[in-house]
Amino acid sequence: MAYRSLSQLEQFAQCSWAYKLARIDKVPQRQAAWFGHGIAVHTGCEHHERSGRSDSGVDIAVAEYDQHIAAARDAEPQLHRWMRGGRQTTESDIAKRRDLVAEQVAWYEQWAPQQEWEIWTLPDGQPALEVPFKITLGINTVAGVIDQILYWPELDVHSTRDLKTGRKVKSNRQNGVYRVAVAETFGLEATYGDYLMLRDGRSAGMADLSYYTRETITQLFSALNAGIDNDVYIPNLGDHCRVCTVQTHCAEYQAQQQK
């Protein structure tokens, strides 16, 4: 039985060579101010929702971000070695993202009450926030966490949602995996899913997930297994290389930088 995750699938699909360097060779990875950004925002929004929207999660999110940055500084004290967003110092990048963490959680707290959905209630009575799952697909055990499972009272339908603090995601595959996980775990049909783009202050739009069946997702993870089992790793240069944590260990990327 192989243990897989959505992050493994997404990284392999984007650049299998980066997967090899990071997960097989386990080369040292660079730090960046944005690594703790998403986790902090998720923590703040989750706190707000679990409080019945009575308690702000802004301060908790900022504290979470500060803790992450402190740990990252311990791991790599030389900030000039960190990846940075744009032409700025790492200290400036950290300060800007710290402010952005607070702004995005505050925006969510203003936006959420105006919407037509509500957080679904799990069978154990807890809100469907950061919902862990573990499902068996073929020879794979796939584990992960779903940010939110929503219920739309007027339509009487359910959907999945992932909170994004960066750029728009091009594929609905993540919510597709969540759809299968929700069905397998709760016997619940969630045919639709969306990405909440906190950077843009809007949902990316509800996507039909009917393509992502149990069979489709099983095939994707089977393909991941095949690539790993047969030692098939190919560099895939693109915009993602700029934020790749193992770029300094990628010979092909470094060769392109020397032109």
PDB file of C-alpha atoms in Angstrom:
ATOM      1  CA  MET A   1       0.000   0.000   0.000  1.00  0.00           C
ATOM      2  CA  ALA A   2       1.403   3.394  -1.020  1.00  0.00           C
ATOM      3  CA  TYR A   3       0.635   6.517   1.007  1.00  0.00           C
ATOM      4  CA  ARG A   4      -0.058   9.492  -1.209  1.00  0.00           C
ATOM      5  CA  SER A   5      -1.261  13.063  -0.881  1.00  0.00           C
ATOM      6  CA  LEU A   6      -2.695  15.699  -3.164  1.00  0.00           C
ATOM      7  CA  SER A   7       0.451  17.795  -2.756  1.00  0.00           C
ATOM      8  CA  GLN A   8       2.530  14.887  -4.076  1.00  0.00           C
ATOM      9  CA  LEU A   9       0.260  14.526  -7.089  1.00  0.00           C
ATOM     10  CA  GLU A  10       0.287  18.257  -7.843  1.00  0.00           C
ATOM     11  CA  GLN A  11       4.057  18.602  -7.479  1.00  0.00           C
ATOM     12  CA  PHE A  12       4.746  15.570  -9.678  1.00  0.00           C
ATOM     13  CA  ALA A  13       2.313  16.808 -12.326  1.00  0.00           C
ATOM     14  CA  GLN A  14       3.921  20.259 -12.349  1.00  0.00           C
ATOM     15  CA  CYS A  15       7.547  19.132 -12.330  1.00  0.00           C
ATOM     16  CA  SER A  16       8.506  15.564 -11.571  1.00  0.00           C
ATOM     17  CA  TRP A  17      12.166  16.580 -11.308  1.00  0.00           C
ATOM     18  CA  ALA A  18      11.349  18.966  -8.454  1.00  0.00           C
ATOM     19  CA  TYR A  19       9.446  16.092  -6.846  1.00  0.00           C
ATOM     20  CA  LYS A  20      12.560  13.920  -7.057  1.00  0.00           C
ATOM     21  CA  LEU A  21      14.873  16.574  -5.657  1.00  0.00           C
ATOM     22  CA  ALA A  22      12.569  17.481  -2.776  1.00  0.00           C
ATOM     23  CA  ARG A  23      11.004  14.147  -1.839  1.00  0.00           C
ATOM     24  CA  ILE A  24      13.407  11.463  -3.039  1.00  0.00           C
ATOM     25  CA  ASP A  25      16.845  13.113  -2.840  1.00  0.00           C
ATOM     26  CA  LYS A  26      15.712  15.388   0.008  1.00  0.00           C
ATOM     27  CA  VAL A  27      18.035  18.239  -0.960  1.00  0.00           C
ATOM     28  CA  PRO A  28      18.051  21.379   1.238  1.00  0.00           C
ATOM     29  CA  GLN A  29      15.175  23.695   0.343  1.00  0.00           C
ATOM     30  CA  ARG A  30      15.120  27.471   0.331  1.00  0.00           C
ATOM     31  CA  GLN A  31      12.966  29.518   2.678  1.00  0.00           C
ATOM     32  CA  ALA A  32      10.514  32.239   1.631  1.00  0.00           C
ATOM     33  CA  ALA A  33       8.299  34.745   3.420  1.00  0.00           C
ATOM     34  CA  TRP A  34       5.213  33.423   1.657  1.00  0.00           C
ATOM     35  CA  PHE A  35       5.484  29.867   2.999  1.00  0.00           C
ATOM     36  CA  GLY A  36       3.673  30.722   6.246  1.00  0.00           C
ATOM     37  CA  HIS A  37       1.202  33.088   4.601  1.00  0.00           C
ATOM     38  CA  GLY A  38      -1.417  30.539   3.576  1.00  0.00           C
ATOM     39  CA  ILE A  39      -1.232  28.561   6.819  1.00  0.00           C
ATOM     40  CA  ALA A  40      -1.697  31.726   8.865  1.00  0.00           C
ATOM     41  CA  VAL A  41      -4.723  32.898   6.871  1.00  0.00           C
ATOM     42  CA  HIS A  42      -6.300  29.447   7.082  1.00  0.00           C
ATOM     43  CA  THR A  43      -5.797  29.474  10.845  1.00  0.00           C
ATOM     44  CA  GLY A  44      -7.417  32.899  11.213  1.00  0.00           C
ATOM     45  CA  CYS A  45     -10.436  32.099   9.046  1.00  0.00           C
ATOM     46  CA  GLU A  46     -10.932  28.763  10.784  1.00  0.00           C
ATOM     47  CA  HIS A  47     -10.857  30.405  14.207  1.00  0.00           C
ATOM     48  CA  HIS A  48     -13.423  32.969  13.105  1.00  0.00           C
ATOM     49  CA  GLU A  49     -15.785  30.310  11.760  1.00  0.00           C
ATOM     50  CA  ARG A  50     -15.404  28.002  14.794  1.00  0.00           C
ATOM     51  CA  SER A  51     -16.335  30.873  17.063  1.00  0.00           C
ATOM     52  CA  GLY A  52     -19.644  31.211  15.250  1.00  0.00           C
ATOM     53  CA  ARG A  53     -18.175  34.321  13.597  1.00  0.00           C
ATOM     54  CA  SER A  54     -18.193  36.101  16.945  1.00  0.00           C
ATOM     55  CA  ASP A  55     -14.434  36.267  17.391  1.00  0.00           C
ATOM     56  CA  SER A  56     -11.967  37.778  14.932  1.00  0.00           C
ATOM     57  CA  GLY A  57      -9.141  35.583  13.744  1.00  0.00           C
ATOM     58  CA  VAL A  58      -6.880  38.434  12.611  1.00  0.00           C
ATOM     59  CA  ASP A  59      -4.574  38.509  15.627  1.00  0.00           C
ATOM     60  CA  ILE A  60      -4.367  34.723  15.732  1.00  0.00           C
ATOM     61  CA  ALA A  61      -3.433  34.631  12.045  1.00  0.00           C
ATOM     62  CA  VAL A  62      -0.700  37.236  12.502  1.00  0.00           C
ATOM     63  CA  ALA A  63       0.674  35.370  15.531  1.00  0.00           C
ATOM     64  CA  GLU A  64       0.723  32.157  13.483  1.00  0.00           C
ATOM     65  CA  TYR A  65       2.627  33.927  10.716  1.00  0.00           C
ATOM     66  CA  ASP A  66       5.147  35.330  13.200  1.00  0.00           C
ATOM     67  CA  GLN A  67       5.758  31.852  14.603  1.00  0.00           C
ATOM     68  CA  HIS A  68       6.374  30.483  11.139  1.00  0.00           C
ATOM     69  CA  ILE A  69       8.819  33.257  10.290  1.00  0.00           C
ATOM     70  CA  ALA A  70      10.681  32.704  13.559  1.00  0.00           C
ATOM     71  CA  ALA A  71      11.055  29.016  12.736  1.00  0.00           C
ATOM     72  CA  ALA A  72      12.171  29.844   9.190  1.00  0.00           C
ATOM     73  CA  ARG A  73      14.775  32.284  10.520  1.00  0.00           C
ATOM     74  CA  ASP A  74      16.135  29.548  12.755  1.00  0.00           C
ATOM     75  CA  ALA A  75      16.354  27.208   9.777  1.00  0.00           C
ATOM     76  CA  GLU A  76      18.040  29.818   7.567  1.00  0.00           C
ATOM     77  CA  PRO A  77      19.337  32.904   9.459  1.00  0.00           C
ATOM     78  CA  GLN A  78      20.922  34.405   6.331  1.00  0.00           C
ATOM     79  CA  LEU A  79      17.906  36.179   4.870  1.00  0.00           C
ATOM     80  CA  HIS A  80      19.637  37.031   1.603  1.00  0.00           C
ATOM     81  CA  ARG A  81      19.400  33.340   0.746  1.00  0.00           C
ATOM     82  CA  TRP A  82      15.610  33.350   0.989  1.00  0.00           C
ATOM     83  CA  MET A  83      13.455  33.575  -2.107  1.00  0.00           C
ATOM     84  CA  ARG A  84      11.745  36.960  -2.367  1.00  0.00           C
ATOM     85  CA  GLY A  85       8.720  38.373  -4.121  1.00  0.00           C
ATOM     86  CA  GLY A  86       9.874  41.025  -6.583  1.00  0.00           C
ATOM     87  CA  ARG A  87      12.806  43.373  -6.095  1.00  0.00           C
ATOM     88  CA  GLN A  88      12.699  43.866  -2.364  1.00  0.00           C
ATOM     89  CA  THR A  89      14.557  42.764   0.708  1.00  0.00           C
ATOM     90  CA  THR A  90      13.453  39.696   2.618  1.00  0.00           C
ATOM     91  CA  GLU A  91      12.645  41.882   5.631  1.00  0.00           C
ATOM     92  CA  SER A  92      10.364  44.028   3.463  1.00  0.00           C
ATOM     93  CA  ASP A  93       8.745  40.935   1.994  1.00  0.00           C
ATOM     94  CA  ILE A  94       8.048  39.569   5.488  1.00  0.00           C
ATOM     95  CA  ALA A  95       6.558  42.875   6.677  1.00  0.00           C
ATOM     96  CA  LYS A  96       4.290  43.206   3.632  1.00  0.00           C
ATOM     97  CA  ARG A  97       3.049  39.642   3.886  1.00  0.00           C
ATOM     98  CA  ARG A  98       2.401  40.047   7.600  1.00  0.00           C
ATOM     99  CA  ASP A  99       0.122  42.982   6.787  1.00  0.00           C
ATOM    100  CA  LEU A 100      -1.469  41.000   3.969  1.00  0.00           C
ATOM    101  CA  VAL A 101      -2.269  38.116   6.322  1.00  0.00           C
ATOM    102  CA  ALA A 102      -4.237  40.515   8.531  1.00  0.00           C
ATOM    103  CA  GLU A 103      -5.963  42.152   5.544  1.00  0.00           C
ATOM    104  CA  GLN A 104      -7.078  38.862   4.002  1.00  0.00           C
ATOM    105  CA  VAL A 105      -8.533  37.459   7.214  1.00  0.00           C
ATOM    106  CA  ALA A 106     -10.311  40.768   7.892  1.00  0.00           C
ATOM    107  CA  TRP A 107     -11.733  40.722   4.361  1.00  0.00           C
ATOM    108  CA  TYR A 108     -13.010  37.163   4.830  1.00  0.00           C
ATOM    109  CA  GLU A 109     -14.750  38.147   8.060  1.00  0.00           C
ATOM    110  CA  GLN A 110     -16.566  40.971   6.289  1.00  0.00           C
ATOM    111  CA  TRP A 111     -17.373  38.944   3.184  1.00  0.00           C
ATOM    112  CA  ALA A 112     -18.567  35.596   4.577  1.00  0.00           C
ATOM    113  CA  PRO A 113     -21.784  36.798   6.323  1.00  0.00           C
ATOM    114  CA  GLN A 114     -23.038  38.286   3.046  1.00  0.00           C
ATOM    115  CA  GLN A 115     -22.953  34.953   1.195  1.00  0.00           C
ATOM    116  CA  GLU A 116     -25.697  32.379   0.564  1.00  0.00           C
ATOM    117  CA  TRP A 117     -23.763  29.388   1.888  1.00  0.00           C
ATOM    118  CA  GLU A 118     -23.029  28.130   5.365  1.00  0.00           C
ATOM    119  CA  ILE A 119     -20.389  25.801   6.752  1.00  0.00           C
ATOM    120  CA  TRP A 120     -21.776  22.269   6.692  1.00  0.00           C
ATOM    121  CA  THR A 121     -22.054  20.454  10.016  1.00  0.00           C
ATOM    122  CA  LEU A 122     -20.168  17.164  10.233  1.00  0.00           C
ATOM    123  CA  PRO A 123     -21.883  14.038  11.603  1.00  0.00           C
ATOM    124  CA  ASP A 124     -20.085  14.569  14.923  1.00  0.00           C
ATOM    125  CA  GLY A 125     -21.622  18.048  15.230  1.00  0.00           C
ATOM    126  CA  GLN A 126     -18.458  19.972  14.400  1.00  0.00           C
ATOM    127  CA  PRO A 127     -18.252  22.519  11.570  1.00  0.00           C
ATOM    128  CA  ALA A 128     -16.725  21.151   8.369  1.00  0.00           C
ATOM    129  CA  LEU A 129     -13.478  23.118   8.609  1.00  0.00           C
ATOM    130  CA  GLU A 130     -10.007  21.713   7.930  1.00  0.00           C
ATOM    131  CA  VAL A 131     -11.602  18.291   7.566  1.00  0.00           C
ATOM    132  CA  PRO A 132      -9.041  15.444   7.485  1.00  0.00           C
ATOM    133  CA  PHE A 133      -9.654  12.474   5.234  1.00  0.00           C
ATOM    134  CA  LYS A 134      -7.989   9.168   4.402  1.00  0.00           C
ATOM    135  CA  ILE A 135      -9.365   7.081   1.570  1.00  0.00           C
ATOM    136  CA  THR A 136      -8.242   3.985  -0.297  1.00  0.00           C
ATOM    137  CA  LEU A 137      -7.943   4.263  -4.082  1.00  0.00           C
ATOM    138  CA  GLY A 138      -6.555   1.130  -5.675  1.00  0.00           C
ATOM    139  CA  ILE A 139      -3.225   0.391  -3.988  1.00  0.00           C
ATOM    140  CA  ASN A 140      -3.013   3.932  -2.628  1.00  0.00           C
ATOM    141  CA  THR A 141      -4.062   5.387   0.692  1.00  0.00           C
ATOM    142  CA  VAL A 142      -4.689   9.071  -0.059  1.00  0.00           C
ATOM    143  CA  ALA A 143      -4.772  11.489   2.873  1.00  0.00           C
ATOM    144  CA  GLY A 144      -5.421  15.206   3.044  1.00  0.00           C
ATOM    145  CA  VAL A 145      -7.397  18.042   4.579  1.00  0.00           C
ATOM    146  CA  ILE A 146     -10.407  19.850   3.072  1.00  0.00           C
ATOM    147  CA  ASP A 147     -10.520  23.548   3.955  1.00  0.00           C
ATOM    148  CA  GLN A 148     -14.314  23.866   3.958  1.00  0.00           C
ATOM    149  CA  ILE A 149     -17.384  21.830   3.053  1.00  0.00           C
ATOM    150  CA  LEU A 150     -20.288  24.147   2.325  1.00  0.00           C
ATOM    151  CA  TYR A 151     -24.052  23.788   2.322  1.00  0.00           C
ATOM    152  CA  TRP A 152     -26.282  25.997   0.184  1.00  0.00           C
ATOM    153  CA  PRO A 153     -29.740  26.006   1.883  1.00  0.00           C
ATOM    154  CA  GLU A 154     -31.739  27.530  -0.976  1.00  0.00           C
ATOM    155  CA  LEU A 155     -30.335  25.058  -3.500  1.00  0.00           C
ATOM    156  CA  ASP A 156     -30.016  22.155  -1.058  1.00  0.00           C
ATOM    157  CA  VAL A 157     -26.579  21.265  -2.438  1.00  0.00           C
ATOM    158  CA  HIS A 158     -23.096  20.824  -0.999  1.00  0.00           C
ATOM    159  CA  SER A 159     -19.756  21.972  -2.336  1.00  0.00           C
ATOM    160  CA  THR A 160     -16.085  21.938  -1.400  1.00  0.00           C
ATOM    161  CA  ARG A 161     -13.862  24.974  -1.068  1.00  0.00           C
ATOM    162  CA  ASP A 162     -10.151  25.602  -0.840  1.00  0.00           C
ATOM    163  CA  LEU A 163      -8.844  28.953   0.387  1.00  0.00           C
ATOM    164  CA  LYS A 164      -6.060  30.381  -1.762  1.00  0.00           C
ATOM    165  CA  THR A 165      -3.825  33.293  -0.795  1.00  0.00           C
ATOM    166  CA  GLY A 166      -1.806  33.295  -4.018  1.00  0.00           C
ATOM    167  CA  ARG A 167      -2.572  33.232  -7.705  1.00  0.00           C
ATOM    168  CA  LYS A 168      -5.492  31.519  -9.402  1.00  0.00           C
ATOM    169  CA  VAL A 169      -5.215  27.764  -9.773  1.00  0.00           C
ATOM    170  CA  LYS A 170      -5.578  26.500 -13.337  1.00  0.00           C
ATOM    171  CA  SER A 171      -7.005  23.068 -12.525  1.00  0.00           C
ATOM    172  CA  ASN A 172     -10.052  21.953 -10.547  1.00  0.00           C
ATOM    173  CA  ARG A 173      -8.263  18.708  -9.652  1.00  0.00           C
ATOM    174  CA  GLN A 174      -7.856  19.644  -5.992  1.00  0.00           C
ATOM    175  CA  ASN A 175     -11.568  20.065  -5.447  1.00  0.00           C
ATOM    176  CA  GLY A 176     -12.068  16.967  -7.592  1.00  0.00           C
ATOM    177  CA  VAL A 177     -10.078  14.918  -5.092  1.00  0.00           C
ATOM    178  CA  TYR A 178     -12.107  16.529  -2.307  1.00  0.00           C
ATOM    179  CA  ARG A 179     -15.323  15.538  -4.053  1.00  0.00           C
ATOM    180  CA  VAL A 180     -14.278  11.885  -4.015  1.00  0.00           C
ATOM    181  CA  ALA A 181     -13.076  12.159  -0.409  1.00  0.00           C
ATOM    182  CA  VAL A 182     -16.390  13.653   0.740  1.00  0.00           C
ATOM    183  CA  ALA A 183     -18.326  10.893  -1.008  1.00  0.00           C
ATOM    184  CA  GLU A 184     -16.090   8.148   0.390  1.00  0.00           C
ATOM    185  CA  THR A 185     -15.982   9.556   3.927  1.00  0.00           C
ATOM    186  CA  PHE A 186     -19.472  10.920   4.451  1.00  0.00           C
ATOM    187  CA  GLY A 187     -21.567   9.448   1.640  1.00  0.00           C
ATOM    188  CA  LEU A 188     -22.232  13.032   0.585  1.00  0.00           C
ATOM    189  CA  GLU A 189     -22.463  14.287  -2.998  1.00  0.00           C
ATOM    190  CA  ALA A 190     -20.506  17.498  -3.554  1.00  0.00           C
ATOM    191  CA  THR A 191     -20.695  18.023  -7.291  1.00  0.00           C
ATOM    192  CA  TYR A 192     -19.359  21.574  -7.189  1.00  0.00           C
ATOM    193  CA  GLY A 193     -16.289  23.243  -5.751  1.00  0.00           C
ATOM    194  CA  ASP A 194     -14.530  26.576  -5.799  1.00  0.00           C
ATOM    195  CA  TYR A 195     -11.306  28.318  -4.857  1.00  0.00           C
ATOM    196  CA  LEU A 196     -11.713  31.391  -2.680  1.00  0.00           C
ATOM    197  CA  MET A 197      -9.056  33.751  -3.997  1.00  0.00           C
ATOM    198  CA  LEU A 198      -8.262  35.921  -0.994  1.00  0.00           C
ATOM    199  CA  ARG A 199      -5.647  37.797  -2.997  1.00  0.00           C
ATOM    200  CA  ASP A 200      -8.353  38.997  -5.401  1.00  0.00           C
ATOM    201  CA  GLY A 201     -11.158  39.263  -2.839  1.00  0.00           C
ATOM    202  CA  ARG A 202     -13.531  36.907  -4.645  1.00  0.00           C
ATOM    203  CA  SER A 203     -14.384  33.312  -5.459  1.00  0.00           C
ATOM    204  CA  ALA A 204     -12.846  31.969  -8.648  1.00  0.00           C
ATOM    205  CA  GLY A 205     -16.326  30.667  -9.483  1.00  0.00           C
ATOM    206  CA  MET A 206     -18.143  27.420  -8.831  1.00  0.00           C
ATOM    207  CA  ALA A 207     -16.817  24.556 -10.960  1.00  0.00           C
ATOM    208  CA  ASP A 208     -18.658  21.391 -11.971  1.00  0.00           C
ATOM    209  CA  LEU A 209     -16.659  18.495 -10.538  1.00  0.00           C
ATOM    210  CA  SER A 210     -18.611  15.680 -12.180  1.00  0.00           C
ATOM    211  CA  TYR A 211     -15.562  14.753 -14.291  1.00  0.00           C
ATOM    212  CA  TYR A 212     -13.656  13.809 -11.149  1.00  0.00           C
ATOM    213  CA  THR A 213     -15.029  10.391 -10.334  1.00  0.00           C
ATOM    214  CA  ARG A 214     -13.473   7.785  -8.083  1.00  0.00           C
ATOM    215  CA  GLU A 215     -12.120   6.058 -11.175  1.00  0.00           C
ATOM    216  CA  THR A 216     -10.609   9.261 -12.573  1.00  0.00           C
ATOM    217  CA  ILE A 217      -8.807  10.129  -9.354  1.00  0.00           C
ATOM    218  CA  THR A 218      -7.633   6.531  -8.909  1.00  0.00           C
ATOM    219  CA  GLN A 219      -6.073   6.658 -12.380  1.00  0.00           C
ATOM    220  CA  LEU A 220      -4.244   9.894 -11.536  1.00  0.00           C
ATOM    221  CA  PHE A 221      -2.649   8.415  -8.438  1.00  0.00           C
ATOM    222  CA  SER A 222      -1.863   5.212 -10.351  1.00  0.00           C
ATOM    223  CA  ALA A 223       0.001   7.355 -12.894  1.00  0.00           C
ATOM    224  CA  LEU A 224       1.904   8.991 -10.035  1.00  0.00           C
ATOM    225  CA  ASN A 225       2.898   5.531  -8.793  1.00  0.00           C
ATOM    226  CA  ALA A 226       4.023   4.485 -12.252  1.00  0.00           C
ATOM    227  CA  GLY A 227       6.294   7.502 -12.593  1.00  0.00           C
ATOM    228  CA  ILE A 228       7.883   6.967  -9.190  1.00  0.00           C
ATOM    229  CA  ASP A 229       8.181   3.185  -9.482  1.00  0.00           C
ATOM    230  CA  ASN A 230       9.866   3.479 -12.882  1.00  0.00           C
ATOM    231  CA  ASP A 231      12.127   6.349 -11.837  1.00  0.00           C
ATOM    232  CA  VAL A 232      10.678   8.701 -14.471  1.00  0.00           C
ATOM    233  CA  TYR A 233      11.559  12.285 -13.579  1.00  0.00           C
ATOM    234  CA  ILE A 234      11.720  15.084 -16.154  1.00  0.00           C
ATOM    235  CA  PRO A 235      12.511  18.769 -15.523  1.00  0.00           C
ATOM    236  CA  ASN A 236       9.657  21.039 -16.595  1.00  0.00           C
ATOM    237  CA  LEU A 237      10.804  24.645 -16.786  1.00  0.00           C
ATOM    238  CA  GLY A 238       8.208  27.382 -16.446  1.00  0.00           C
ATOM    239  CA  ASP A 239       6.989  30.275 -14.315  1.00  0.00           C
ATOM    240  CA  HIS A 240       6.777  27.939 -11.335  1.00  0.00           C
ATOM    241  CA  CYS A 241      10.580  27.670 -11.297  1.00  0.00           C
ATOM    242  CA  ARG A 242      10.776  31.164  -9.806  1.00  0.00           C
ATOM    243  CA  VAL A 243       9.187  29.938  -6.582  1.00  0.00           C
ATOM    244  CA  CYS A 244      10.605  26.410  -6.588  1.00  0.00           C
ATOM    245  CA  THR A 245      12.298  25.598  -3.290  1.00  0.00           C
ATOM    246  CA  VAL A 246      14.858  23.301  -4.941  1.00  0.00           C
ATOM    247  CA  GLN A 247      15.792  25.536  -7.881  1.00  0.00           C
ATOM    248  CA  THR A 248      19.420  25.848  -6.733  1.00  0.00           C
ATOM    249  CA  HIS A 249      19.806  22.064  -7.078  1.00  0.00           C
ATOM    250  CA  CYS A 250      18.235  21.843 -10.539  1.00  0.00           C
ATOM    251  CA  ALA A 251      20.984  21.727 -13.179  1.00  0.00           C
ATOM    252  CA  GLU A 252      18.618  22.520 -16.058  1.00  0.00           C
ATOM    253  CA  TYR A 253      17.187  25.587 -14.299  1.00  0.00           C
ATOM    254  CA  GLN A 254      20.658  26.836 -13.401  1.00  0.00           C
ATOM    255  CA  ALA A 255      21.814  26.357 -16.989  1.00  0.00           C
ATOM    256  CA  GLN A 256      18.954  28.550 -18.234  1.00  0.00           C
ATOM    257  CA  GLN A 257      19.908  31.288 -15.766  1.00  0.00           C
ATOM    258  CA  GLN A 258      23.406  31.495 -17.241  1.00  0.00           C
ATOM    259  CA  LYS A 259      22.201  32.554 -20.696  1.00  0.00           C
TER     260      LYS A 259
END
